[in-house]
CSV table of C-alpha atoms and ligand atoms in Angstrom, one decimal:
chain,number,residue,atom,x,y,z
A,1455,MET,CA,4.7,-4.9,-9.7
A,1456,LEU,CA,6.4,-6.7,-6.8
A,1457,LEU,CA,3.1,-8.1,-5.6
A,1458,ALA,CA,2.3,-9.4,-9.2
A,1459,ASN,CA,5.8,-10.9,-9.3
A,1460,ILE,CA,5.4,-12.8,-6.1
A,1461,ALA,CA,1.8,-13.8,-7.0
A,1462,GLY,CA,3.2,-15.2,-10.3
A,1463,MET,CA,6.1,-16.9,-8.9
A,1464,TYR,CA,3.8,-18.6,-6.3
A,1465,ALA,CA,1.9,-20.1,-9.2
A,1466,VAL,CA,5.2,-21.1,-10.9
A,1467,TRP,CA,6.5,-22.8,-7.7
A,1468,HIS,CA,3.2,-24.7,-6.9
A,1469,GLY,CA,1.8,-25.3,-10.3
A,1470,PRO,CA,-1.7,-26.3,-11.1
A,1471,LYS,CA,-1.7,-29.3,-8.8
A,1472,GLY,CA,-0.1,-27.5,-6.1
A,1473,LEU,CA,-2.5,-24.6,-6.3
A,1474,ARG,CA,-5.4,-27.1,-6.3
A,1475,ALA,CA,-4.2,-28.9,-3.2
A,1476,ILE,CA,-3.9,-25.8,-1.4
A,1477,ALA,CA,-7.1,-24.3,-2.1
A,1478,SER,CA,-8.8,-27.7,-1.6
A,1479,ARG,CA,-7.3,-28.0,1.8
A,1480,ILE,CA,-8.4,-24.5,2.7
A,1481,HIS,CA,-12.0,-25.2,1.6
A,1482,ARG,CA,-11.8,-28.6,3.4
A,1483,LEU,CA,-10.9,-26.7,6.8
A,1484,ALA,CA,-13.5,-23.9,6.3
A,1485,ALA,CA,-16.3,-26.6,5.2
A,1486,LEU,CA,-15.7,-28.9,8.1
A,1487,LEU,CA,-15.6,-25.8,10.5
A,1488,ALA,CA,-18.7,-24.4,9.2
A,1489,GLY,CA,-20.4,-27.7,9.3
A,1490,ALA,CA,-19.5,-28.4,12.9
A,1491,LEU,CA,-20.9,-24.9,13.7
A,1492,GLY,CA,-24.2,-25.6,12.1
A,1493,VAL,CA,-23.7,-23.2,9.3
A,1494,THR,CA,-25.9,-24.2,6.4
A,1495,GLY,CA,-27.4,-23.0,3.1
A,1496,ARG,CA,-24.5,-20.7,1.9
A,1497,ASP,CA,-22.0,-21.4,-0.8
A,1498,PHE,CA,-18.6,-20.5,0.2
A,1499,PHE,CA,-14.7,-21.0,-0.3
A,1500,ASP,CA,-12.7,-19.9,2.7
A,1501,SER,CA,-14.9,-17.5,4.6
A,1502,PHE,CA,-18.4,-17.7,6.0
A,1503,GLU,CA,-20.6,-15.9,8.5
A,1504,LEU,CA,-22.2,-17.3,11.5
A,1505,LYS,CA,-25.3,-16.3,13.5
A,1506,VAL,CA,-24.6,-16.1,17.4
A,1507,MET,CA,-28.0,-16.2,19.1
A,1508,ARG,CA,-28.0,-18.3,22.2
A,1509,SER,CA,-31.5,-17.7,23.2
A,1510,GLY,CA,-33.2,-17.5,19.9
A,1511,ILE,CA,-34.4,-14.1,20.8
A,1512,PRO,CA,-33.0,-11.4,18.3
A,1513,GLY,CA,-30.7,-9.0,19.9
A,1514,ASP,CA,-29.5,-11.7,22.3
A,1515,GLY,CA,-26.4,-12.4,20.6
A,1516,ALA,CA,-24.7,-9.0,21.3
A,1517,GLY,CA,-23.0,-10.0,24.7
A,1518,GLU,CA,-22.4,-13.6,23.4
A,1519,THR,CA,-20.7,-12.1,20.2
A,1520,ALA,CA,-18.4,-9.8,22.2
A,1521,LYS,CA,-17.6,-12.7,24.6
A,1522,ILE,CA,-16.5,-15.1,21.8
A,1523,ILE,CA,-14.4,-12.5,20.2
A,1524,GLN,CA,-12.7,-11.7,23.3
A,1525,ALA,CA,-12.1,-15.3,24.2
A,1526,ALA,CA,-10.9,-15.8,20.5
A,1527,VAL,CA,-8.3,-12.8,20.8
A,1528,ALA,CA,-7.1,-14.3,24.1
A,1529,ALA,CA,-6.5,-17.7,22.2
A,1530,GLY,CA,-4.5,-15.9,19.4
A,1531,TYR,CA,-7.5,-15.5,16.7
A,1532,ASN,CA,-9.2,-12.7,15.2
A,1533,LEU,CA,-12.6,-13.1,14.3
A,1534,ARG,CA,-14.7,-10.6,12.4
A,1535,ARG,CA,-17.7,-8.8,14.0
A,1536,VAL,CA,-20.1,-8.4,11.3
A,1537,ASP,CA,-23.0,-7.1,13.5
A,1538,ASP,CA,-24.5,-7.7,17.1
A,1539,GLU,CA,-25.5,-11.4,16.2
A,1540,THR,CA,-23.0,-12.2,13.4
A,1541,LEU,CA,-19.5,-13.3,13.4
A,1542,GLY,CA,-17.1,-13.9,10.3
A,1543,ILE,CA,-14.6,-16.5,10.0
A,1544,SER,CA,-11.7,-16.9,7.4
A,1545,VAL,CA,-9.2,-19.6,7.0
A,1546,ASP,CA,-6.3,-19.6,4.9
A,1547,GLU,CA,-3.2,-21.8,3.9
A,1548,THR,CA,-1.7,-21.1,7.1
A,1549,THR,CA,-4.5,-22.5,9.1
A,1550,THR,CA,-3.8,-26.0,10.8
A,1551,ARG,CA,-6.3,-28.6,12.1
A,1552,GLU,CA,-5.2,-27.7,15.6
A,1553,ASP,CA,-6.4,-24.1,14.7
A,1554,VAL,CA,-9.8,-25.6,13.6
A,1555,ALA,CA,-10.0,-27.7,16.9
A,1556,ALA,CA,-9.2,-24.6,19.0
A,1557,LEU,CA,-11.8,-22.5,17.2
A,1558,LEU,CA,-14.4,-25.3,17.7
A,1559,LYS,CA,-13.7,-25.3,21.4
A,1560,LEU,CA,-14.2,-21.6,21.6
A,1561,PHE,CA,-17.8,-22.0,20.2
A,1562,GLY,CA,-18.3,-24.8,23.0
A,1563,HIS,CA,-18.4,-27.5,20.4
A,1564,THR,CA,-17.6,-30.8,22.1
A,1565,GLY,CA,-18.5,-33.2,19.3
A,1566,ALA,CA,-16.4,-35.4,17.1
A,1567,PRO,CA,-12.8,-34.7,16.6
A,1568,VAL,CA,-11.6,-33.0,13.3
A,1569,GLU,CA,-10.7,-36.2,11.6
A,1570,ALA,CA,-14.2,-37.5,12.0
A,1571,LEU,CA,-15.8,-34.3,10.8
A,1572,ASP,CA,-13.5,-34.3,7.8
A,1573,ALA,CA,-14.9,-37.8,6.9
A,1574,ALA,CA,-18.4,-36.8,7.3
A,1575,ARG,CA,-18.5,-33.3,5.6
A,1576,PRO,CA,-19.2,-32.9,1.9
A,1577,CYS,CA,-17.5,-30.4,-0.3
A,1578,ALA,CA,-19.5,-27.1,0.1
A,1579,ILE,CA,-18.8,-25.6,-3.3
A,1580,PRO,CA,-21.8,-26.6,-5.7
A,1581,VAL,CA,-21.0,-28.8,-8.7
A,1582,THR,CA,-22.0,-25.9,-10.9
A,1583,LEU,CA,-19.4,-23.5,-9.4
A,1584,GLN,CA,-16.6,-26.1,-9.7
A,1585,ARG,CA,-14.0,-25.4,-12.3
A,1586,ARG,CA,-13.6,-28.3,-14.9
A,1587,GLU,CA,-11.2,-26.9,-17.5
A,1588,PRO,CA,-7.4,-27.1,-16.7
A,1589,ILE,CA,-5.6,-24.0,-15.4
A,1590,LEU,CA,-2.0,-22.8,-15.7
A,1591,THR,CA,-1.4,-25.0,-18.9
A,1592,HIS,CA,1.8,-23.1,-19.7
A,1593,PRO,CA,5.1,-24.9,-19.4
A,1594,VAL,CA,6.4,-22.3,-17.0
A,1595,PHE,CA,3.9,-23.5,-14.4
A,1596,ASN,CA,4.8,-27.2,-14.9
A,1597,THR,CA,8.4,-27.0,-14.8
A,1598,HIS,CA,10.2,-25.4,-11.8
A,1599,HIS,CA,9.0,-27.4,-8.8
A,1600,THR,CA,12.3,-28.4,-7.2
A,1601,GLU,CA,14.4,-25.8,-5.2
A,1602,HIS,CA,17.3,-25.9,-7.5
A,1603,GLY,CA,15.1,-25.7,-10.7
A,1604,MET,CA,13.3,-22.7,-9.2
A,1605,LEU,CA,16.7,-21.0,-8.3
A,1606,ARG,CA,18.1,-21.7,-11.9
A,1607,TYR,CA,14.9,-20.2,-13.5
A,1608,LEU,CA,15.0,-16.9,-11.2
A,1609,LYS,CA,18.9,-16.5,-11.9
A,1610,ARG,CA,18.1,-16.9,-15.6
A,1611,LEU,CA,15.4,-14.2,-15.4
A,1612,GLN,CA,17.7,-12.0,-13.3
A,1613,ASN,CA,20.5,-12.2,-15.9
A,1614,ARG,CA,18.1,-10.9,-18.7
A,1615,ASP,CA,17.3,-7.8,-16.5
A,1616,LEU,CA,19.3,-4.5,-17.1
A,1617,ALA,CA,19.8,-3.6,-13.5
A,1618,LEU,CA,22.3,-1.7,-11.2
A,1619,ASP,CA,24.5,-4.8,-11.0
A,1620,HIS,CA,25.1,-4.7,-14.9
A,1621,ALA,CA,24.8,-1.0,-15.8
A,1622,MET,CA,23.5,2.4,-15.0
A,1623,ILE,CA,19.6,2.2,-14.7
A,1624,PRO,CA,18.2,4.1,-17.8
A,1625,LEU,CA,15.8,5.8,-15.5
A,1626,GLY,CA,17.4,9.3,-15.1
A,1627,SER,CA,15.0,11.1,-12.8
A,1628,CYS,CA,15.0,8.9,-9.6
A,1629,THR,CA,18.6,10.0,-8.8
A,1630,ALA,CA,19.2,8.2,-5.7
A,1631,GLU,CA,17.2,5.0,-6.0
A,1632,ALA,CA,20.1,2.7,-5.1
A,1633,GLN,CA,19.0,1.6,-1.7
A,1634,ARG,CA,20.3,-1.7,-0.5
A,1635,ARG,CA,18.6,-4.8,-1.5
A,1636,ARG,CA,18.5,-6.0,2.2
A,1637,ARG,CA,16.1,-3.2,3.0
A,1638,ASP,CA,13.4,-5.4,1.3
A,1639,ASP,CA,14.0,-8.2,3.5
A,1640,PRO,CA,11.8,-7.0,6.4
A,1641,GLY,CA,8.8,-6.6,4.2
A,1642,VAL,CA,9.1,-9.7,2.0
A,1643,VAL,CA,10.6,-12.1,4.3
A,1644,ALA,CA,9.8,-11.3,8.0
A,1645,ARG,CA,6.7,-12.7,9.0
A,1646,ILE,CA,6.2,-10.5,11.8
A,1647,PHE,CA,5.5,-7.8,9.1
A,1648,ALA,CA,3.9,-9.9,6.4
A,1649,ARG,CA,1.4,-11.4,8.7
A,1650,CYS,CA,-0.1,-8.3,9.9
A,1651,ILE,CA,-3.8,-8.2,8.6
A,1652,PRO,CA,-5.3,-5.0,7.2
A,1653,SER,CA,-7.1,-2.8,9.7
A,1654,PRO,CA,-5.9,-4.9,12.7
A,1655,ARG,CA,-7.2,-4.2,16.2
A,1656,SER,CA,-5.4,-1.2,17.6
A,1657,THR,CA,-4.2,-3.2,20.7
A,1658,GLN,CA,-2.5,-5.7,18.3
A,1659,ALA,CA,-0.6,-3.1,16.2
A,1660,GLN,CA,0.9,-0.7,18.8
A,1661,GLY,CA,4.2,-1.3,17.3
A,1662,TYR,CA,3.1,-0.1,13.9
A,1663,VAL,CA,1.0,2.9,15.3
A,1664,VAL,CA,3.4,4.3,17.9
A,1665,GLU,CA,6.8,3.2,16.8
A,1666,LEU,CA,6.6,2.9,12.9
A,1667,ILE,CA,4.0,5.3,11.9
A,1668,THR,CA,3.9,8.1,14.8
A,1669,GLY,CA,7.7,7.8,15.1
A,1670,LEU,CA,8.3,8.1,11.3
A,1671,GLU,CA,5.8,11.1,10.9
A,1672,ASN,CA,7.7,13.1,13.6
A,1673,GLN,CA,11.1,12.4,11.9
A,1674,LEU,CA,9.6,13.2,8.5
A,1675,LYS,CA,8.3,16.4,10.0
A,1676,ALA,CA,11.9,17.4,11.3
A,1677,ILE,CA,13.4,16.6,8.1
A,1678,THR,CA,11.0,18.5,5.8
A,1679,GLY,CA,9.8,21.4,8.0
A,1680,PHE,CA,6.1,20.7,7.4
A,1681,ASP,CA,3.4,20.9,10.0
A,1682,ALA,CA,1.9,17.7,9.4
A,1683,VAL,CA,2.7,14.5,7.6
A,1684,CYS,CA,-0.1,12.3,6.0
A,1685,MET,CA,1.2,8.7,5.9
A,1686,GLN,CA,-1.7,7.5,3.6
A,1687,PRO,CA,-0.3,7.5,0.1
A,1688,ASN,CA,1.2,4.3,-1.1
A,1689,SER,CA,3.5,5.8,-3.8
A,1690,GLY,CA,5.0,9.0,-5.1
A,1691,ALA,CA,2.1,9.3,-7.5
A,1692,GLN,CA,-0.5,8.7,-5.0
A,1693,GLY,CA,1.2,11.5,-2.9
A,1694,GLU,CA,1.0,13.7,-5.8
A,1695,TYR,CA,-2.5,12.9,-6.2
A,1696,ALA,CA,-3.3,13.3,-2.4
A,1697,GLY,CA,-1.4,16.7,-2.5
A,1698,LEU,CA,-3.0,18.2,-5.5
A,1699,VAL,CA,-6.6,17.2,-4.2
A,1700,SER,CA,-5.7,19.1,-0.9
A,1701,ILE,CA,-4.6,22.2,-2.8
A,1702,ARG,CA,-8.0,21.9,-4.9
A,1703,ARG,CA,-10.0,21.5,-1.8
A,1704,PHE,CA,-8.3,24.4,-0.1
A,1705,GLN,CA,-8.9,26.8,-3.1
A,1706,GLU,CA,-12.5,25.8,-3.4
A,1707,ALA,CA,-13.0,26.4,0.3
A,1708,ASN,CA,-11.5,29.7,-0.3
A,1709,GLY,CA,-13.9,30.7,-3.2
A,1710,GLN,CA,-11.2,29.9,-5.7
A,1711,GLY,CA,-12.5,26.7,-7.3
A,1712,GLU,CA,-11.9,28.2,-10.8
A,1713,ARG,CA,-8.2,27.9,-10.3
A,1714,ASN,CA,-7.3,24.8,-12.7
A,1715,ILE,CA,-3.9,25.7,-14.2
A,1716,CYS,CA,-1.0,23.7,-13.2
A,1717,LEU,CA,2.5,24.8,-14.3
A,1718,ILE,CA,5.1,21.9,-14.7
A,1719,PRO,CA,8.5,22.3,-16.0
A,1720,LYS,CA,9.4,20.3,-19.1
A,1721,SER,CA,12.0,18.4,-17.2
A,1722,ALA,CA,9.3,16.9,-14.9
A,1723,HIS,CA,8.7,13.3,-14.0
A,1724,GLY,CA,5.7,11.8,-16.2
A,1725,THR,CA,3.6,11.3,-13.1
A,1726,ASN,CA,3.5,15.0,-12.6
A,1727,PRO,CA,1.4,15.9,-15.5
A,1728,ALA,CA,-0.5,12.7,-15.3
A,1729,THR,CA,-1.6,13.5,-11.7
A,1730,ALA,CA,-2.4,17.0,-12.7
A,1731,GLN,CA,-4.9,15.8,-15.4
A,1732,MET,CA,-6.4,13.2,-13.0
A,1733,CYS,CA,-7.3,16.3,-10.5
A,1734,GLY,CA,-8.9,18.1,-13.4
A,1735,LEU,CA,-6.2,20.6,-13.8
A,1736,GLU,CA,-4.9,21.8,-17.2
A,1737,VAL,CA,-1.1,21.5,-17.7
A,1738,VAL,CA,1.0,24.4,-18.9
A,1739,ALA,CA,4.5,23.5,-19.5
A,1740,VAL,CA,7.4,25.7,-18.5
A,1741,ALA,CA,10.5,25.7,-20.4
A,1742,CYS,CA,13.9,24.5,-19.1
A,1743,ASP,CA,17.3,25.7,-20.2
A,1744,ASP,CA,20.1,23.6,-21.7
A,1745,SER,CA,21.2,22.3,-18.5
A,1746,GLY,CA,17.7,21.4,-17.4
A,1747,ASN,CA,17.2,24.2,-15.2
A,1748,VAL,CA,13.6,25.9,-14.9
A,1749,ASP,CA,13.7,29.0,-17.3
A,1750,VAL,CA,12.6,31.5,-14.7
A,1751,ALA,CA,11.6,34.2,-17.2
A,1752,ASP,CA,9.3,31.7,-19.0
A,1753,LEU,CA,7.8,30.9,-15.6
A,1754,LYS,CA,7.2,34.5,-14.8
A,1755,THR,CA,5.4,35.1,-18.1
A,1756,LYS,CA,3.3,32.0,-17.7
A,1757,ALA,CA,2.4,32.6,-14.1
A,1758,ALA,CA,1.3,36.1,-15.0
A,1759,GLN,CA,-0.6,35.2,-17.9
A,1760,HIS,CA,-2.7,32.6,-15.9
A,1761,ALA,CA,-2.7,34.5,-12.6
A,1762,ALA,CA,-6.5,34.6,-12.5
A,1763,ASN,CA,-6.5,30.7,-12.8
A,1764,LEU,CA,-3.3,29.5,-11.4
A,1765,SER,CA,-3.6,26.6,-9.2
A,1766,CYS,CA,-0.1,25.4,-8.5
A,1767,LEU,CA,3.4,24.6,-9.6
A,1768,MET,CA,4.8,21.2,-9.6
A,1769,ILE,CA,8.6,21.4,-9.1
A,1770,THR,CA,11.1,18.6,-8.4
A,1771,TYR,CA,13.8,19.7,-6.0
A,1772,PRO,CA,16.7,18.9,-6.4
A,1773,SER,CA,15.6,18.6,-10.0
A,1774,THR,CA,15.5,15.5,-12.2
A,1775,HIS,CA,18.9,16.3,-13.3
A,1776,GLY,CA,20.4,16.2,-9.8
A,1777,VAL,CA,20.9,19.9,-9.6
A,1778,PHE,CA,19.8,22.2,-6.7
A,1779,GLU,CA,18.5,24.9,-8.7
A,1780,GLU,CA,19.7,28.3,-7.2
A,1781,SER,CA,16.5,30.1,-8.2
A,1782,VAL,CA,14.1,27.7,-6.3
A,1783,ARG,CA,13.1,30.3,-3.5
A,1784,ASP,CA,12.5,32.8,-6.5
A,1785,ILE,CA,10.3,30.4,-8.3
A,1786,CYS,CA,8.2,29.7,-5.4
A,1787,ALA,CA,7.8,33.3,-4.6
A,1788,ILE,CA,6.6,33.9,-8.2
A,1789,VAL,CA,4.0,31.3,-7.8
A,1790,HIS,CA,2.8,32.5,-4.4
A,1791,ALA,CA,2.5,36.1,-5.8
A,1792,HIS,CA,0.2,35.0,-8.5
A,1793,GLY,CA,-2.1,33.2,-6.1
A,1794,GLY,CA,-0.8,29.6,-6.7
A,1795,GLN,CA,0.4,26.9,-4.3
A,1796,VAL,CA,3.7,25.0,-4.7
A,1797,TYR,CA,3.8,21.3,-4.9
A,1798,MET,CA,7.4,20.0,-4.5
A,1799,ASP,CA,8.0,16.6,-6.1
A,1800,GLY,CA,10.2,15.1,-3.2
A,1801,ALA,CA,11.5,12.1,-5.1
A,1802,ASN,CA,14.8,13.2,-4.5
A,1803,LEU,CA,14.5,14.7,-0.8
A,1804,ASN,CA,17.2,12.7,0.6
A,1805,ALA,CA,19.8,15.0,-1.1
A,1806,GLN,CA,18.2,17.8,1.0
A,1807,VAL,CA,18.2,16.0,4.5
A,1808,GLY,CA,20.5,18.1,6.8
A,1809,LEU,CA,20.9,20.7,4.4
A,1810,CYS,CA,17.6,22.6,3.7
A,1811,ARG,CA,14.0,21.7,4.1
A,1812,PRO,CA,11.2,21.9,1.5
A,1813,ALA,CA,8.9,23.8,3.8
A,1814,ASP,CA,11.6,26.6,4.2
A,1815,ILE,CA,12.1,26.9,0.6
A,1816,GLY,CA,8.5,27.7,-0.1
A,1817,ALA,CA,6.7,24.5,-0.8
A,1818,ASP,CA,3.2,24.0,0.6
A,1819,VAL,CA,2.9,20.4,0.1
A,1820,SER,CA,5.4,17.6,-1.0
A,1821,HIS,CA,5.5,13.8,-1.2
A,1822,ILE,CA,8.4,11.8,-0.2
A,1823,ASN,CA,9.3,8.4,-2.1
A,1824,LEU,CA,10.2,6.6,0.9
A,1825,HIS,CA,10.7,3.5,-1.0
A,1826,LYS,CA,13.1,5.0,-3.4
A,1827,THR,CA,15.4,7.4,-1.5
A,1828,PHE,CA,14.8,6.1,1.9
A,1829,ALA,CA,14.6,2.6,3.2
A,1830,ILE,CA,11.1,1.7,3.2
A,1831,PRO,CA,10.7,-1.9,1.7
A,1832,HIS,CA,9.3,-1.9,-1.8
A,1833,GLY,CA,6.3,-3.8,-3.0
A,1834,GLY,CA,6.5,-7.2,-1.6
A,1835,GLY,CA,6.1,-6.0,2.0
A,1836,GLY,CA,3.4,-3.6,1.2
A,1837,PRO,CA,3.2,-1.3,-1.6
A,1838,GLY,CA,5.7,1.7,-1.7
A,1839,MET,CA,5.2,4.7,0.6
A,1840,GLY,CA,4.6,8.2,-0.6
A,1841,PRO,CA,3.6,10.2,2.5
A,1842,ILE,CA,2.8,14.0,2.0
A,1843,GLY,CA,4.1,16.8,4.1
A,1844,LEU,CA,1.7,19.8,4.4
A,1845,LYS,CA,1.8,23.3,5.7
A,1846,SER,CA,-1.0,24.0,8.2
A,1847,HIS,CA,-3.4,25.9,6.0
A,1848,LEU,CA,-3.7,22.6,3.7
A,1849,VAL,CA,-3.8,20.2,6.7
A,1850,PRO,CA,-7.8,20.3,6.9
A,1851,PHE,CA,-7.8,19.3,3.3
A,1852,ALA,CA,-5.7,16.3,3.5
A,1853,PRO,CA,-7.0,12.6,3.1
A,1854,GLY,CA,-9.2,11.9,6.2
A,1855,HIS,CA,-8.7,8.4,7.1
A,1856,PHE,CA,-6.6,7.8,10.3
A,1857,LEU,CA,-5.3,4.9,12.0
A,1858,PRO,CA,-6.9,4.0,15.5
A,1859,SER,CA,-5.5,6.5,18.0
A,1860,PRO,CA,-2.4,5.3,19.5
A,1861,GLN,CA,-2.2,4.1,22.9
A,1862,PRO,CA,0.5,4.4,25.2
A,1863,SER,CA,3.0,1.5,25.1
A,1864,PRO,CA,3.2,-0.3,28.5
B,659,LIG,C1,9.5,8.0,-8.9
B,659,LIG,C2,9.0,9.3,-9.2
B,659,LIG,C3,7.9,9.8,-9.0
B,659,LIG,C4,6.7,8.8,-8.8
B,659,LIG,O1,6.8,8.0,-7.6
B,659,LIG,P1,6.2,6.6,-7.7
B,659,LIG,O2,6.5,6.1,-6.2
B,659,LIG,O3,7.0,5.7,-8.6
B,659,LIG,O4,4.6,6.6,-7.8
B,659,LIG,C5,7.5,11.2,-9.1
B,659,LIG,N1,8.3,12.0,-9.3
B,659,LIG,C6,9.8,11.6,-9.5
B,659,LIG,C7,10.8,12.9,-9.8
B,659,LIG,C8,10.1,10.3,-9.5
B,659,LIG,O5,11.5,10.0,-9.4
């Protein structure tokens, strides 16, 4: 949502003229770069590929490609290695003509200066692909182009929002979402975070890999008592999905692929049943008493009734009502006794920190909404973060995409 807001506000601020100017400039830089490097015959906007073959003999480019990439990194640029003989280059609105000149130099280009190239190169977007009809015609994209105008517009929108600065947020489940606004700043504002590209070279992301990711993993293991933490899910809902898939894979590997019942107390957050259904599980609701606690007798009955097919229970602790249910250990034990696994919804985990740990209580896997109850920036600085903690028996079945292995920091 926040990424969408930022994209929307970008269009409000720049308007159709501004966006066209930005896009045209990006294309201009890409076109004259491609032209000077002898790239022909391809339509492109901001990215193109380039054959690197010094001798003209196929396969001869490998060494050359590696050399150019290395020289580029030393000069502060990342080029994409497509294959032994092909490099990819992308420019964007932060690229300057100095960057273009530096890139041309890397490729040994000693020809005309950027200005001369600019005058000589035609637009590389074919006429048939050029948009003719007007864009962003709504007044909102044609009004707020001064700093105070934009400020007033944003303030007007803010005043319409029912938020913590006016009243209780009417979303009851997420008991401790009031984290400081300032916590969003590093993600949204700080260039040092916002400018990291996806899948960076491992040598350029040591701070992320060693300090942020591995360091945080270790802290979360200590807080939760789990054997491993998977940092991949980008929200609580994604964590639920990754967790339930891990459970299902574990059960399949143990010849229990038929287990397809997921018990969920009626008080659960809506994502719980939605996730269970996405994982092909059948949801069986467990009753709650008047104060919102799980009805243990009903749980016992349903667990016994579905014992042959019980896959798991999803339980939020402390509960959506903000209560530390005293029967939580018994609840986990009942599910285990009937062959099921326990998924703990950890949206409220911060209330447990230092008092108790999900793994000790009986959870097999649990997500942590770091963007809600801890201080990971929301949306704009990247999406949320919903890592899952797992007990060792589930670890081999967790998502399998890992970062490049950390190298010791100097
Ligand atoms: C917010 C929340 C979720 C879902 O997390 P998202 O990060 O919004 O996907 C799940 N369970 C509970 C109890 C929550 O409060």
